[in-house]
Short mmCIF file of C-alpha atoms (C1' of nucleotides) in Angstrom, two decimals:
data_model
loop_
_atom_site.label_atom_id
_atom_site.label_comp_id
_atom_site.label_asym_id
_atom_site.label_seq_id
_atom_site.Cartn_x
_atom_site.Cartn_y
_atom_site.Cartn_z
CA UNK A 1 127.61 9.85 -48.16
CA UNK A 2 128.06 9.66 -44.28
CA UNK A 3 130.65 7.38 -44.62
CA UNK A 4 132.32 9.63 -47.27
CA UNK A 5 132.07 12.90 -45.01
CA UNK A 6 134.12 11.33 -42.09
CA UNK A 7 136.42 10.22 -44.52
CA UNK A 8 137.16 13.70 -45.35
CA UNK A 9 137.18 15.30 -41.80
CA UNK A 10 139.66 12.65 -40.55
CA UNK A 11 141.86 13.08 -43.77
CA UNK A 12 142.05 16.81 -42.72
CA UNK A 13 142.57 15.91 -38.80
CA UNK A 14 145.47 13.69 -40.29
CA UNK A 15 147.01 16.26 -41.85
CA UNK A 16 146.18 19.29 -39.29
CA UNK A 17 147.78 16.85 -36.54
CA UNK A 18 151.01 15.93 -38.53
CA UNK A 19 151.37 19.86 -39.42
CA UNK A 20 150.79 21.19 -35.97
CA UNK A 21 150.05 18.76 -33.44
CA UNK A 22 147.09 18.42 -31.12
CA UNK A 23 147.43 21.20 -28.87
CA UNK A 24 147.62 23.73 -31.94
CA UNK A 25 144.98 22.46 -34.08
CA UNK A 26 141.72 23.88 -33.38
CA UNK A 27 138.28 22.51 -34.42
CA UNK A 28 137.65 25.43 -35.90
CA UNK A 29 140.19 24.51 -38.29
CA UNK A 30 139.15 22.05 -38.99
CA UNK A 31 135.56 22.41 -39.95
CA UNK A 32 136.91 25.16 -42.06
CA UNK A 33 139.27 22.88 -43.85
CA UNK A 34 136.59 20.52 -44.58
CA UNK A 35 134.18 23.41 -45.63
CA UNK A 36 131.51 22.81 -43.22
CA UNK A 37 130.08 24.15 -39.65
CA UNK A 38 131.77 23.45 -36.47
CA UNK A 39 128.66 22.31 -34.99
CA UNK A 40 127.93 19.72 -38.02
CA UNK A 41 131.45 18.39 -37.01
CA UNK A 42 129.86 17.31 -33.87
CA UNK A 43 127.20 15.76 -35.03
CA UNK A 44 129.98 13.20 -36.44
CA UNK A 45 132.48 13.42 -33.88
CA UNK A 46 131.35 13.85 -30.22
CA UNK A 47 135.26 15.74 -29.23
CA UNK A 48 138.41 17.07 -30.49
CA UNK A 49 139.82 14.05 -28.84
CA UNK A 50 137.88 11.82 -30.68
CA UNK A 51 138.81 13.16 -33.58
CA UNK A 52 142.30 12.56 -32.88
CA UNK A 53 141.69 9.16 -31.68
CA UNK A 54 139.54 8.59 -35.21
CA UNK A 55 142.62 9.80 -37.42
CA UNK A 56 144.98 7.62 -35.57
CA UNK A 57 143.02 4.48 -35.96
CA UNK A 58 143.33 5.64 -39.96
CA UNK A 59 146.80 5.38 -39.45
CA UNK A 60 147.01 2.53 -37.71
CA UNK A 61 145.65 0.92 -40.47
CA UNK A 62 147.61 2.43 -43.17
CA UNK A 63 150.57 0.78 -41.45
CA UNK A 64 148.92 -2.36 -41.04
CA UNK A 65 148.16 -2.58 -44.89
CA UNK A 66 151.71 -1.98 -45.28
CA UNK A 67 152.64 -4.66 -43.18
CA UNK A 68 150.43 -6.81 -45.05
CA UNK A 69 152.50 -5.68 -48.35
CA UNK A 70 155.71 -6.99 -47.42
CA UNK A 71 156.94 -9.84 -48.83
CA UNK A 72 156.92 -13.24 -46.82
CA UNK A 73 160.37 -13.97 -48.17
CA UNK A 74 161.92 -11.04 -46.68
CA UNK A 75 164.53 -11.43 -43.71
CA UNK A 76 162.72 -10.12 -40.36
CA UNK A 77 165.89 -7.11 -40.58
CA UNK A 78 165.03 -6.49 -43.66
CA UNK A 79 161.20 -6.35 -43.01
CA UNK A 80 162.05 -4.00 -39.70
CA UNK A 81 164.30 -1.70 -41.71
CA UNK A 82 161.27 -1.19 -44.50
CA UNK A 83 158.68 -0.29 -41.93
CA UNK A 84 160.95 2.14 -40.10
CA UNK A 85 161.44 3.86 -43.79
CA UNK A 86 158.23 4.18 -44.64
CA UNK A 87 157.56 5.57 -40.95
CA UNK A 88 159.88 7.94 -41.65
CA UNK A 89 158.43 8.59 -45.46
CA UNK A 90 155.10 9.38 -43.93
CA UNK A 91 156.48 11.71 -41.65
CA UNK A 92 158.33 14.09 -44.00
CA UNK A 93 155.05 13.76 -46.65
CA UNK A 94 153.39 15.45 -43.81
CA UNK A 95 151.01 11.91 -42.92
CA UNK A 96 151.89 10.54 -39.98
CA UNK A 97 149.50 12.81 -37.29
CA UNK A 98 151.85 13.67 -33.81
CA UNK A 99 150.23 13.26 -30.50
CA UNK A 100 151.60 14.43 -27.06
CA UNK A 101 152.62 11.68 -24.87
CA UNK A 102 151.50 13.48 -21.62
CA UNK A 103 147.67 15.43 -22.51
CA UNK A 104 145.86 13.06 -20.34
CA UNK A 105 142.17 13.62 -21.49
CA UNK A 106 143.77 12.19 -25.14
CA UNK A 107 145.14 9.54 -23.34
CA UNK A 108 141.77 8.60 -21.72
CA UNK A 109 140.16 8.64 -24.91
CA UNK A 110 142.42 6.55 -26.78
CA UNK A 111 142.39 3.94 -24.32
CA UNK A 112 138.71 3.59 -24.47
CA UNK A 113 138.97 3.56 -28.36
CA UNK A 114 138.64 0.09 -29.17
CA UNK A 115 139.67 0.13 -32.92
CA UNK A 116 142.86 1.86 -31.53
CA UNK A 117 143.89 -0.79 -29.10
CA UNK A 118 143.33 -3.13 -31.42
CA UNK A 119 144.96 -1.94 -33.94
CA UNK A 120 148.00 -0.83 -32.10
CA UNK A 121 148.11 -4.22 -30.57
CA UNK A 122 148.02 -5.78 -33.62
CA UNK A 123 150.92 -3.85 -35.02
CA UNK A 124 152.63 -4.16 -32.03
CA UNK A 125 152.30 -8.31 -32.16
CA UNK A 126 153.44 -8.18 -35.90
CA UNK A 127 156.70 -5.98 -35.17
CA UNK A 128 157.09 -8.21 -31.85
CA UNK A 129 157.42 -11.20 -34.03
CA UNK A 130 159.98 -9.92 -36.34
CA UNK A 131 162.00 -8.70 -33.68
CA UNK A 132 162.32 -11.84 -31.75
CA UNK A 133 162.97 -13.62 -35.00
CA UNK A 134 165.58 -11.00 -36.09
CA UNK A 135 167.34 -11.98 -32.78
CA UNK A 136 166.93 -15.28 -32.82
CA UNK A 137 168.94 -15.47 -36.26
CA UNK A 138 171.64 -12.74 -34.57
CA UNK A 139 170.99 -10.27 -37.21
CA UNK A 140 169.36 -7.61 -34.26
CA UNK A 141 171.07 -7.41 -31.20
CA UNK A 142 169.70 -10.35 -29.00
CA UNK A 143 170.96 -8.23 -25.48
CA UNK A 144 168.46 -5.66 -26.06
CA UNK A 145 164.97 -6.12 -24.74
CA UNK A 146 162.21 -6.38 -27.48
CA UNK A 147 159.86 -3.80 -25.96
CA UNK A 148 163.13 -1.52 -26.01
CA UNK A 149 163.30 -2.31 -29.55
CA UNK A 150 159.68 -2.04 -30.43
CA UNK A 151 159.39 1.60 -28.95
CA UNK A 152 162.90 2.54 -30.73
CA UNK A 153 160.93 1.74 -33.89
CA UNK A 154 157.92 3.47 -33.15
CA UNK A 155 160.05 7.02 -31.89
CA UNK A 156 161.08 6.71 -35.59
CA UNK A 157 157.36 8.74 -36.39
CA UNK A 158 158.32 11.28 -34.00
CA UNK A 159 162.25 12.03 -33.94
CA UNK A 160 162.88 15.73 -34.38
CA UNK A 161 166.07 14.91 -36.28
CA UNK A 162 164.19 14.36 -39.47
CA UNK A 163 162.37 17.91 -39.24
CA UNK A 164 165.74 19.36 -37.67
CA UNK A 165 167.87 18.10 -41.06
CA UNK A 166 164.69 18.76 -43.51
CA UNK A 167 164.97 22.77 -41.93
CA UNK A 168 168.42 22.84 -42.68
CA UNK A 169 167.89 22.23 -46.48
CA UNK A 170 171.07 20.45 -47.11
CA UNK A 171 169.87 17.11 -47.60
CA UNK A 172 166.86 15.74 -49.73
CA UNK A 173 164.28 13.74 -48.23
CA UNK A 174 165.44 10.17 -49.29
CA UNK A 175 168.89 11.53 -47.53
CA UNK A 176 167.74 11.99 -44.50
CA UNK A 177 165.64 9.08 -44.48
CA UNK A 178 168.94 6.86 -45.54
CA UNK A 179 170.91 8.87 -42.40
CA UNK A 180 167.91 8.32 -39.80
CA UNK A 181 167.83 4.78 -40.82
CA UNK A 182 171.76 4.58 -40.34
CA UNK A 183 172.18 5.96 -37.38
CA UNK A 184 169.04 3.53 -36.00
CA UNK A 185 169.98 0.41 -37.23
CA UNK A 186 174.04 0.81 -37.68
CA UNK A 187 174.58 3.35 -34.47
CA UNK A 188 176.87 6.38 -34.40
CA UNK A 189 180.30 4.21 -33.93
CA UNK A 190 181.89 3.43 -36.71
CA UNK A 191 181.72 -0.13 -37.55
CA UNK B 1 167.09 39.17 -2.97
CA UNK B 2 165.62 40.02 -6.65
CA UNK B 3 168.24 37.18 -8.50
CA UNK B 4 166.98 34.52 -5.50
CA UNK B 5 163.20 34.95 -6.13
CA UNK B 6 164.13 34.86 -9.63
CA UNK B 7 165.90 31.69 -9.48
CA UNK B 8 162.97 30.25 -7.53
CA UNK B 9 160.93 31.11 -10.17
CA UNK B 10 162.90 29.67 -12.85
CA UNK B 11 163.51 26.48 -11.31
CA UNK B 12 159.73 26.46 -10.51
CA UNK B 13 159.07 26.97 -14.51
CA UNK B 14 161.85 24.20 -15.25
CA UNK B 15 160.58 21.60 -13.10
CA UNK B 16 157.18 22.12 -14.74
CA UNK B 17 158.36 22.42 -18.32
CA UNK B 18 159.81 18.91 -17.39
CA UNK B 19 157.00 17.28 -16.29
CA UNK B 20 153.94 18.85 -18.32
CA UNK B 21 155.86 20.55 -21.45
CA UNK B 22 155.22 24.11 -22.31
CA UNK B 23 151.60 23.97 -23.79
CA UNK B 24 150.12 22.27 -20.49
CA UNK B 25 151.72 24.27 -18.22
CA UNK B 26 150.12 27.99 -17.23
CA UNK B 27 151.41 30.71 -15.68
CA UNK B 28 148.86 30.59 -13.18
CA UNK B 29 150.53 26.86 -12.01
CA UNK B 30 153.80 28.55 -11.76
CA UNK B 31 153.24 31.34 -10.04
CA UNK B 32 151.26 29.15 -6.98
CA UNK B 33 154.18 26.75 -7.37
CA UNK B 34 156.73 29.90 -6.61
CA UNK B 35 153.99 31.29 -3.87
CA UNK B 36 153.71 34.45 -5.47
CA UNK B 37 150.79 36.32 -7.35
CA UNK B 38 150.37 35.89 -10.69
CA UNK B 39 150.78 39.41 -11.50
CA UNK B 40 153.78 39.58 -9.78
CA UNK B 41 155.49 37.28 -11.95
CA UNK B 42 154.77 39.42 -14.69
CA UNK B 43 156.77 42.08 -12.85
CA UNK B 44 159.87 39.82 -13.58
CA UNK B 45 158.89 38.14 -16.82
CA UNK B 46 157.23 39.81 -19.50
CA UNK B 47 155.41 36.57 -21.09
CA UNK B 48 154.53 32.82 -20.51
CA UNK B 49 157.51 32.62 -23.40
CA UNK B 50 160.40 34.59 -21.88
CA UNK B 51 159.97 32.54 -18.32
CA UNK B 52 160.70 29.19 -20.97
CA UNK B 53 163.43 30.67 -22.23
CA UNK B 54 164.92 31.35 -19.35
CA UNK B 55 164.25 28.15 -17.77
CA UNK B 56 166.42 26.22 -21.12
CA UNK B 57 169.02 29.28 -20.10
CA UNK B 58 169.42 27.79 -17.06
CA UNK B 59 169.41 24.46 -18.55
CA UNK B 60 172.00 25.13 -21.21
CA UNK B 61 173.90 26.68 -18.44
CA UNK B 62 173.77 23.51 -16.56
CA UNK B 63 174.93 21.44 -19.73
CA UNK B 64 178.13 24.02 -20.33
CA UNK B 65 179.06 23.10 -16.59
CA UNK B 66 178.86 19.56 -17.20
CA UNK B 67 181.14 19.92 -20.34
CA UNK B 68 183.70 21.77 -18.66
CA UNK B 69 183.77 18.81 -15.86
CA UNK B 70 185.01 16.25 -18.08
CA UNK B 71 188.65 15.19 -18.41
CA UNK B 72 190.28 16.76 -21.01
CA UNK B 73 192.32 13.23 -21.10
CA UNK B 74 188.85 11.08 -22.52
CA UNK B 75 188.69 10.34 -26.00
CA UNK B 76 186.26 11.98 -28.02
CA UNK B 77 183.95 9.25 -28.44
CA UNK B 78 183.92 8.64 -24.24
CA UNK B 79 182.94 12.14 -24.24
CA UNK B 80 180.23 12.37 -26.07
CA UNK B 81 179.13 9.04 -24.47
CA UNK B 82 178.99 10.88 -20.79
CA UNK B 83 177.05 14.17 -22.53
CA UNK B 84 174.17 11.64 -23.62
CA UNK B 85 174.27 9.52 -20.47
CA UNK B 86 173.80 12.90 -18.20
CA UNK B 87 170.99 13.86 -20.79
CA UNK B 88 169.26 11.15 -20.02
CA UNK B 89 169.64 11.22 -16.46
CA UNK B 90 168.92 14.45 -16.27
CA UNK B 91 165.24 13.75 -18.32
CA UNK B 92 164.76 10.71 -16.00
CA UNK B 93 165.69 12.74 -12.91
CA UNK B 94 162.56 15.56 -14.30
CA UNK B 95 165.29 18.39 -15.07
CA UNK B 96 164.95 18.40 -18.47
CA UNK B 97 162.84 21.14 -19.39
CA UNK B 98 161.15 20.47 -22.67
CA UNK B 99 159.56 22.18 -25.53
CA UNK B 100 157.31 21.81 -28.06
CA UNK B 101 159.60 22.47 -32.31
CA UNK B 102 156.07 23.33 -33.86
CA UNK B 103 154.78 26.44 -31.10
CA UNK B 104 156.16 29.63 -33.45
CA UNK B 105 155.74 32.29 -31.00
CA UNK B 106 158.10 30.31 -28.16
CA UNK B 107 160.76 29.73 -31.24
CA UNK B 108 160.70 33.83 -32.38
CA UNK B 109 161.30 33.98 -28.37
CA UNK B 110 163.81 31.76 -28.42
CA UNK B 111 165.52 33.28 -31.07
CA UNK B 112 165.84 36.91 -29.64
CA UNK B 113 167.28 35.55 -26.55
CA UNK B 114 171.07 36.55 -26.77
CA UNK B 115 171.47 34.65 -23.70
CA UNK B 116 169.88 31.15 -25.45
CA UNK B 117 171.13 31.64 -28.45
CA UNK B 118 175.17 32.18 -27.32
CA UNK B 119 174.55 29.25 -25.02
CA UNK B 120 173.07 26.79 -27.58
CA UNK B 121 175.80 27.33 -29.55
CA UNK B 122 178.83 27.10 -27.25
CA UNK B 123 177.36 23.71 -26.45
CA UNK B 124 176.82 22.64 -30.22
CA UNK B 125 180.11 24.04 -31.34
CA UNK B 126 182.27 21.86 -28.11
CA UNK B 127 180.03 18.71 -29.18
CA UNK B 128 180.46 19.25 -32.78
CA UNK B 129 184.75 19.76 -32.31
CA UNK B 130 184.56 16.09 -29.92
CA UNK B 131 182.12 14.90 -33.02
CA UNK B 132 184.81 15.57 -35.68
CA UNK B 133 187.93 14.42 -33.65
CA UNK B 134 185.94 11.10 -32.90
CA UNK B 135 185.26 10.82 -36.53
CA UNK B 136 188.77 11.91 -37.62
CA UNK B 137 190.11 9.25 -35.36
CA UNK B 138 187.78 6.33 -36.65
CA UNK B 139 185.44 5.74 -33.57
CA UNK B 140 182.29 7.80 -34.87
CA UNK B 141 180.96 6.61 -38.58
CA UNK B 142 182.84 9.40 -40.91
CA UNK B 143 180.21 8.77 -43.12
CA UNK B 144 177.60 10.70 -41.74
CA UNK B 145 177.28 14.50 -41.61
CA UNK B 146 178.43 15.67 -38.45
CA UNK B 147 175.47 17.94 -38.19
CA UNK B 148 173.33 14.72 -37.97
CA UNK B 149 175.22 13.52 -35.07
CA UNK B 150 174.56 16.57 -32.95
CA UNK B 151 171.09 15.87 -33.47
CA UNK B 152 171.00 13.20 -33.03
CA UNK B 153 172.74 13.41 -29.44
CA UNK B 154 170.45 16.66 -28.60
CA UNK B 155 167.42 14.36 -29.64
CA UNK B 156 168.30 12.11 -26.68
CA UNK B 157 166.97 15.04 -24.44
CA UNK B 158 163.20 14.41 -25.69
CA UNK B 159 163.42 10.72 -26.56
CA UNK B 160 159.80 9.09 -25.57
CA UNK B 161 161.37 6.05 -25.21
CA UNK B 162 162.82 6.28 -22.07
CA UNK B 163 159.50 7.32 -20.40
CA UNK B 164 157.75 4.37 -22.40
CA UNK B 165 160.67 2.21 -20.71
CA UNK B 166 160.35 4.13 -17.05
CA UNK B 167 156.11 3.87 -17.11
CA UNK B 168 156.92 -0.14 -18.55
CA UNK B 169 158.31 -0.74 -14.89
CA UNK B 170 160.39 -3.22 -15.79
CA UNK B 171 163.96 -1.41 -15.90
CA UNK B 172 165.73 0.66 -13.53
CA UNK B 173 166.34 4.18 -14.57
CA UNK B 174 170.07 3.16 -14.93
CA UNK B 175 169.19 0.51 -17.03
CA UNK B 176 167.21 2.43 -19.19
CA UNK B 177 170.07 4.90 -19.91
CA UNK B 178 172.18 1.91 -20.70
CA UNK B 179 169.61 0.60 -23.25
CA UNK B 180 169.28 3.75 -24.83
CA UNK B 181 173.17 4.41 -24.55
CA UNK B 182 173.63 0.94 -26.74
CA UNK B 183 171.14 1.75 -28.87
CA UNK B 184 172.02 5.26 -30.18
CA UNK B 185 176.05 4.51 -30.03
CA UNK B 186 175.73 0.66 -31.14
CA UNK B 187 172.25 0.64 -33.36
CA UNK B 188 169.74 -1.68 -33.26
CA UNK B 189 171.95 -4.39 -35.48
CA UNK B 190 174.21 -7.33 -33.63
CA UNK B 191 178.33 -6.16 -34.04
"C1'" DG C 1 122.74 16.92 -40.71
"C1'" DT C 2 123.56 21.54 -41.78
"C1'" DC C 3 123.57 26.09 -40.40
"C1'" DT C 4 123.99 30.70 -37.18
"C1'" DA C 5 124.59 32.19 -32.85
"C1'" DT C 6 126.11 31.73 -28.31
"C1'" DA C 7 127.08 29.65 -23.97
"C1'" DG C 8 130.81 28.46 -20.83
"C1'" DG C 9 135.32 28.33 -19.26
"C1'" DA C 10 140.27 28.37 -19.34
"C1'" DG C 11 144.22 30.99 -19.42
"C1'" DG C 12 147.44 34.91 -20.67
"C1'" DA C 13 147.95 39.47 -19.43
"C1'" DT C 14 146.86 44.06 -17.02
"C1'" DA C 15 144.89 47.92 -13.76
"C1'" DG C 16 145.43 50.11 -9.87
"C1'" DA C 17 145.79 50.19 -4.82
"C1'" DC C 18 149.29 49.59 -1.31
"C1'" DG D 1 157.24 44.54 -6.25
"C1'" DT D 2 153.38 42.48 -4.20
"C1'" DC D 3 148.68 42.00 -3.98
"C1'" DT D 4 143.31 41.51 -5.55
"C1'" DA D 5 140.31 41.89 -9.02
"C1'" DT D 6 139.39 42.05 -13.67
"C1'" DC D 7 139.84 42.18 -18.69
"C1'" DC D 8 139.94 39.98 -22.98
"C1'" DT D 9 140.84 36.63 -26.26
"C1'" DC D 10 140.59 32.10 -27.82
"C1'" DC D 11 138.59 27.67 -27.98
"C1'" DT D 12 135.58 23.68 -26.95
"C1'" DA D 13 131.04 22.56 -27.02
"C1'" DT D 14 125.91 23.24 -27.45
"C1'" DA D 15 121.12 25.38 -28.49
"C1'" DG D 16 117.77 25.73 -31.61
"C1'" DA D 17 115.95 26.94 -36.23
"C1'" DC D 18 115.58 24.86 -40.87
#
DNA sequence: GTCTATAGGAGGATAGAC
DNA sequence: GTCTATCCTCCTATAGAC
């Protein structure tokens, strides 16, 4: 039961902080959304930073799972290219929650989260792996540093191009997800 | 005398916008930055939204001057190359003022500024003539829209990963811009 | 653990004297 | 146009009954 109540506040965090970010969304809202009193929300969650930190860890292991799911055989590009479109999936379905880089009290909290660390470490070692192997076998760019690389990935869950193209109603989702992918993986020259 | 304590005030805002982003930053911040009274300020700006847009006024005034500087003789491609390399050294520098795409009452702002909205699209209509020439000619991928492209050079102006790079230590700030120059012009994929 | 009610404080904006 | 002092709203967080 306890268990199945946090479930449902973080689910609505998720979706409150991949609508409107963390500076807009208000615990009000989000007791609301979950249909119970602010004050019970603290009785689960001790801040609004928490909660952030708590849906994150979620997500963090969303993408693990999906990292699990891909198949050995794979070529490391080819593994690198399907995370970055589901990233990218998640983000126009409205999943993937947004965080500022700079609030500093978030930042606090997240480092003293240890499911977060670990899980973004974890992630982080996976991607690292496939990277270096994707160089090694000269199908990535073996100039580029692989901590360049890994956080060119990761902006993938943030880049305003995909809202930017999904306002503009020309293009359909899977569009823009083929053209974001392009442009990160192929580059803007012509090749 | 009323334009200079203007200008101080809007470089004030810009320099802040930079560093903190629109949400963090208060009036109260700006107006002890300028040296002024609080209330004072609102003699010259009517809201905490109007001193941001005229802060990315200024900025979009700075960006015009920079397009007018370069050689009519480069090629298209080279041209667009120099307006992303100055983006980025302008972010790295802290002169690129930067706002949130989600807060609604800054974009309804932003949108009855005459003065932002002529500016933002001289800029996007020179980039998006150098775009199609580049394509025309064979050095930009004619594949994708051109609209794409122009976001996906303005999205260099709020790219997290060159402050992931910058607080990594590890890279100079002209290395950084190099990286990021490679990867958004050459893609993440050996030629 | 859930509620109602409220404390406490930050921050945008204004009043009114000079 | 600048100041001091204040208003007022919104939001995080808590008190205390059940």
């Amino acid at each position: 039961m306890l268990q199945a109540r946090e479930d449902a506040i973080i689910h609505v965090v998720n979706h409150l902080l991949a609508e409107k970010g963390f500076d807009a969304m208000t615990v009000d809202e989000v007791a609301a959304n979950v249909g119970i009193a602010k004050a019970s929300l603290y009785k689960h969650f001790p801040s609004k930073e928490d909660l952030a930190a708590a849906a994150m860890v979620r997500a963090l292991r969303h993408a693990q799972a999906f990292l699990e799911g891909i198949a050995e055989e794979t070529t490391p590009l080819e593994k690198l290219r399907q995370v970055v479109r589901w990233t990218m999936e998640q983000k126009l379905a409205g999943e993937m929650p947004s965080l500022p880089s700079q609030n500093s009290g978030l930042r606090a909290t997240l480092l003293r989260t240890q499911d977060y660390m670990n899980g973004l470490i974890e992630v982080s070692d996976r991607l690292g792996e496939w990277i270096e192997a994707a160089q090694a076998q000269g199908s990535i760019n073996p100039q580029l540093p692989a901590i360049a690389i890994l956080y060119t990935l990761y902006a993938r869950a943030c880049d305003p191009v995909l809202e930017f193209l999904k306002m503009g109603g020309q293009h359909t989702d899977a569009q823009i997800v083929a053209l974001v992918l392009s442009t990160c993986f192929d580059g803007l020259k012509a090749r």
